[in-house]
PDB file of C-alpha atoms and ligand atoms in Angstrom:
ATOM      1  CA  UNK A   1     104.835-167.084-218.784  1.00  0.00           C
ATOM      2  CA  UNK A   2     103.844-169.861-216.455  1.00  0.00           C
ATOM      3  CA  UNK A   3     100.214-170.880-215.727  1.00  0.00           C
ATOM      4  CA  UNK A   4      99.730-172.469-212.209  1.00  0.00           C
ATOM      5  CA  UNK A   5      96.390-174.072-211.043  1.00  0.00           C
ATOM      6  CA  UNK A   6      94.938-174.369-207.515  1.00  0.00           C
ATOM      7  CA  UNK A   7      91.790-175.617-205.986  1.00  0.00           C
ATOM      8  CA  UNK A   8      89.968-173.390-203.618  1.00  0.00           C
ATOM      9  CA  UNK A   9      87.951-174.812-200.709  1.00  0.00           C
ATOM     10  CA  UNK A  10      85.564-172.139-199.591  1.00  0.00           C
ATOM     11  CA  UNK A  11      83.458-169.344-200.660  1.00  0.00           C
ATOM     12  CA  UNK A  12      86.016-166.747-199.690  1.00  0.00           C
ATOM     13  CA  UNK A  13      89.526-167.689-199.020  1.00  0.00           C
ATOM     14  CA  UNK A  14      93.127-166.239-199.242  1.00  0.00           C
ATOM     15  CA  UNK A  15      95.686-168.837-200.300  1.00  0.00           C
ATOM     16  CA  UNK A  16      99.448-168.047-199.918  1.00  0.00           C
ATOM     17  CA  UNK A  17     101.132-168.548-203.402  1.00  0.00           C
ATOM     18  CA  UNK A  18     104.357-167.040-202.547  1.00  0.00           C
ATOM     19  CA  UNK A  19     106.375-170.353-202.707  1.00  0.00           C
ATOM     20  CA  UNK A  20     104.996-171.233-206.185  1.00  0.00           C
ATOM     21  CA  UNK A  21     105.679-167.671-207.517  1.00  0.00           C
ATOM     22  CA  UNK A  22     109.248-167.784-206.085  1.00  0.00           C
ATOM     23  CA  UNK A  23     109.693-171.371-207.720  1.00  0.00           C
ATOM     24  CA  UNK A  24     108.440-169.927-211.159  1.00  0.00           C
ATOM     25  CA  UNK A  25     111.045-167.070-210.814  1.00  0.00           C
ATOM     26  CA  UNK A  26     113.843-169.661-209.832  1.00  0.00           C
ATOM     27  CA  UNK A  27     112.818-172.005-212.770  1.00  0.00           C
ATOM     28  CA  UNK A  28     113.185-168.905-215.093  1.00  0.00           C
ATOM     29  CA  UNK A  29     116.857-168.426-214.005  1.00  0.00           C
ATOM     30  CA  UNK A  30     116.159-164.612-214.037  1.00  0.00           C
ATOM     31  CA  UNK A  31     118.494-162.551-211.530  1.00  0.00           C
ATOM     32  CA  UNK A  32     116.952-159.166-211.716  1.00  0.00           C
ATOM     33  CA  UNK A  33     113.763-157.970-213.180  1.00  0.00           C
ATOM     34  CA  UNK A  34     109.992-157.915-212.328  1.00  0.00           C
ATOM     35  CA  UNK A  35     107.370-160.528-211.775  1.00  0.00           C
ATOM     36  CA  UNK A  36     103.817-160.138-212.665  1.00  0.00           C
ATOM     37  CA  UNK A  37     101.382-162.463-210.845  1.00  0.00           C
ATOM     38  CA  UNK A  38      97.826-162.191-212.441  1.00  0.00           C
ATOM     39  CA  UNK A  39      94.565-164.087-212.356  1.00  0.00           C
ATOM     40  CA  UNK A  40      92.262-164.252-215.319  1.00  0.00           C
ATOM     41  CA  UNK A  41      89.146-164.687-213.223  1.00  0.00           C
ATOM     42  CA  UNK A  42      86.211-162.088-212.602  1.00  0.00           C
ATOM     43  CA  UNK A  43      85.383-163.196-209.114  1.00  0.00           C
ATOM     44  CA  UNK A  44      89.070-163.824-207.809  1.00  0.00           C
ATOM     45  CA  UNK A  45      91.970-161.556-207.178  1.00  0.00           C
ATOM     46  CA  UNK A  46      95.880-161.323-206.236  1.00  0.00           C
ATOM     47  CA  UNK A  47      97.138-159.281-203.344  1.00  0.00           C
ATOM     48  CA  UNK A  48     100.058-158.752-201.157  1.00  0.00           C
ATOM     49  CA  UNK A  49      99.671-158.641-197.316  1.00  0.00           C
ATOM     50  CA  UNK A  50     100.700-160.289-194.149  1.00  0.00           C
ATOM     51  CA  UNK A  51     100.632-163.916-193.502  1.00  0.00           C
ATOM     52  CA  UNK A  52     102.791-164.293-190.522  1.00  0.00           C
ATOM     53  CA  UNK A  53      99.535-163.771-188.327  1.00  0.00           C
ATOM     54  CA  UNK A  54      96.701-165.817-190.077  1.00  0.00           C
ATOM     55  CA  UNK A  55      94.209-163.405-188.487  1.00  0.00           C
ATOM     56  CA  UNK A  56      95.233-160.713-190.975  1.00  0.00           C
ATOM     57  CA  UNK A  57      93.837-162.634-194.124  1.00  0.00           C
ATOM     58  CA  UNK A  58      90.918-163.538-191.909  1.00  0.00           C
ATOM     59  CA  UNK A  59      90.226-159.935-190.991  1.00  0.00           C
ATOM     60  CA  UNK A  60      90.727-158.651-194.622  1.00  0.00           C
ATOM     61  CA  UNK A  61      87.947-161.249-195.842  1.00  0.00           C
ATOM     62  CA  UNK A  62      85.682-160.238-192.994  1.00  0.00           C
ATOM     63  CA  UNK A  63      86.040-156.521-193.707  1.00  0.00           C
ATOM     64  CA  UNK A  64      85.367-157.240-197.353  1.00  0.00           C
ATOM     65  CA  UNK A  65      82.227-159.328-196.617  1.00  0.00           C
ATOM     66  CA  UNK A  66      81.197-156.236-194.463  1.00  0.00           C
ATOM     67  CA  UNK A  67      81.910-153.723-197.159  1.00  0.00           C
ATOM     68  CA  UNK A  68      80.396-155.769-199.928  1.00  0.00           C
ATOM     69  CA  UNK A  69      77.258-157.708-198.793  1.00  0.00           C
ATOM     70  CA  UNK A  70      76.356-161.031-200.317  1.00  0.00           C
ATOM     71  CA  UNK A  71      72.983-159.702-201.310  1.00  0.00           C
ATOM     72  CA  UNK A  72      72.363-156.080-202.084  1.00  0.00           C
ATOM     73  CA  UNK A  73      69.700-155.634-204.782  1.00  0.00           C
ATOM     74  CA  UNK A  74      72.368-156.614-207.233  1.00  0.00           C
ATOM     75  CA  UNK A  75      71.031-156.920-210.781  1.00  0.00           C
ATOM     76  CA  UNK A  76      73.466-159.487-212.243  1.00  0.00           C
ATOM     77  CA  UNK A  77      71.473-162.811-212.605  1.00  0.00           C
ATOM     78  CA  UNK A  78      74.328-165.076-211.764  1.00  0.00           C
ATOM     79  CA  UNK A  79      73.917-164.255-208.010  1.00  0.00           C
ATOM     80  CA  UNK A  80      77.749-163.519-207.419  1.00  0.00           C
ATOM     81  CA  UNK A  81      77.975-159.755-207.747  1.00  0.00           C
ATOM     82  CA  UNK A  82      79.564-159.501-204.453  1.00  0.00           C
ATOM     83  CA  UNK A  83      82.450-161.612-205.683  1.00  0.00           C
ATOM     84  CA  UNK A  84      82.743-159.567-208.747  1.00  0.00           C
ATOM     85  CA  UNK A  85      82.866-156.204-206.752  1.00  0.00           C
ATOM     86  CA  UNK A  86      85.555-157.670-204.550  1.00  0.00           C
ATOM     87  CA  UNK A  87      87.651-158.775-207.465  1.00  0.00           C
ATOM     88  CA  UNK A  88      87.702-155.311-208.901  1.00  0.00           C
ATOM     89  CA  UNK A  89      88.312-153.685-205.516  1.00  0.00           C
ATOM     90  CA  UNK A  90      91.433-156.090-204.676  1.00  0.00           C
ATOM     91  CA  UNK A  91      92.617-156.192-208.288  1.00  0.00           C
ATOM     92  CA  UNK A  92      93.635-159.080-210.673  1.00  0.00           C
ATOM     93  CA  UNK A  93      97.420-158.696-210.520  1.00  0.00           C
ATOM     94  CA  UNK A  94     100.484-157.611-208.467  1.00  0.00           C
ATOM     95  CA  UNK A  95     103.989-156.870-209.622  1.00  0.00           C
ATOM     96  CA  UNK A  96     107.054-157.878-207.564  1.00  0.00           C
ATOM     97  CA  UNK A  97     110.618-156.915-208.129  1.00  0.00           C
ATOM     98  CA  UNK A  98     113.217-159.688-208.481  1.00  0.00           C
ATOM     99  CA  UNK A  99     116.693-159.080-207.018  1.00  0.00           C
ATOM    100  CA  UNK A 100     119.463-161.831-206.939  1.00  0.00           C
ATOM    101  CA  UNK A 101     116.866-164.319-208.402  1.00  0.00           C
ATOM    102  CA  UNK A 102     114.508-163.705-205.179  1.00  0.00           C
ATOM    103  CA  UNK A 103     111.287-162.004-204.990  1.00  0.00           C
ATOM    104  CA  UNK A 104     111.805-158.606-202.912  1.00  0.00           C
ATOM    105  CA  UNK A 105     109.064-158.936-200.280  1.00  0.00           C
ATOM    106  CA  UNK A 106     108.915-157.348-196.805  1.00  0.00           C
ATOM    107  CA  UNK A 107     109.487-159.688-193.894  1.00  0.00           C
ATOM    108  CA  UNK A 108     105.870-159.976-193.349  1.00  0.00           C
ATOM    109  CA  UNK A 109     104.608-160.085-196.902  1.00  0.00           C
ATOM    110  CA  UNK A 110     103.126-162.892-198.822  1.00  0.00           C
ATOM    111  CA  UNK A 111     101.482-163.125-202.106  1.00  0.00           C
ATOM    112  CA  UNK A 112      97.830-164.298-201.961  1.00  0.00           C
ATOM    113  CA  UNK A 113      95.441-165.702-204.450  1.00  0.00           C
ATOM    114  CA  UNK A 114      91.978-164.356-203.267  1.00  0.00           C
ATOM    115  CA  UNK A 115      88.881-166.469-203.946  1.00  0.00           C
ATOM    116  CA  UNK A 116      85.453-164.651-203.705  1.00  0.00           C
ATOM    117  CA  UNK A 117      83.262-167.299-205.312  1.00  0.00           C
ATOM    118  CA  UNK A 118      84.473-170.698-204.320  1.00  0.00           C
ATOM    119  CA  UNK A 119      85.046-173.491-203.988  1.00  0.00           C
ATOM    120  CA  UNK A 120      86.510-173.595-207.671  1.00  0.00           C
ATOM    121  CA  UNK A 121      89.268-174.719-209.872  1.00  0.00           C
ATOM    122  CA  UNK A 122      91.370-171.477-210.429  1.00  0.00           C
ATOM    123  CA  UNK A 123      94.574-170.389-212.159  1.00  0.00           C
ATOM    124  CA  UNK A 124      96.981-167.632-212.098  1.00  0.00           C
ATOM    125  CA  UNK A 125      99.722-166.502-214.200  1.00  0.00           C
ATOM    126  CA  UNK A 126     103.419-165.564-213.574  1.00  0.00           C
ATOM    127  CA  UNK A 127     105.199-163.603-216.172  1.00  0.00           C
ATOM    128  CA  UNK A 128     108.814-162.580-215.575  1.00  0.00           C
ATOM    129  CA  UNK A 129     110.595-159.789-217.306  1.00  0.00           C
ATOM    130  CA  UNK A 130     114.312-159.511-217.045  1.00  0.00           C
ATOM    131  CA  UNK A 131     116.163-156.208-216.684  1.00  0.00           C
TER     132      UNK A 131
HETATM  133 ZN1  LIG B 201      78.920-163.562-212.208  1.00  0.00          ZN
END
């Protein structure tokens, strides 16, 4: 398992971590298997979507902001319930297939770390299982 750190820069943000995950796979020297990308935070998430057009992550964040308003009579005293809800909606992990030492991603797919309560110091874990 590899632990990777990153700094987020805004309240909500999607950061492309594909290259870092691919490097972790390469460093492991595994040819075929699966790769789990997981974040151990309750106000962040991991997802796969398009990054060829930067408007896609922008639209995803805007849609999540609309679906889960910042304030809505939440009870959680810390004041970041919207971030907790978004984290559960998007999910804490993704699984990617590894073939010939490469992540099997579609042409337009990237792996994103999603920040919903930044800016903060964050981490994500990459665990690789050979098959
Ligand atoms: Zn909280």
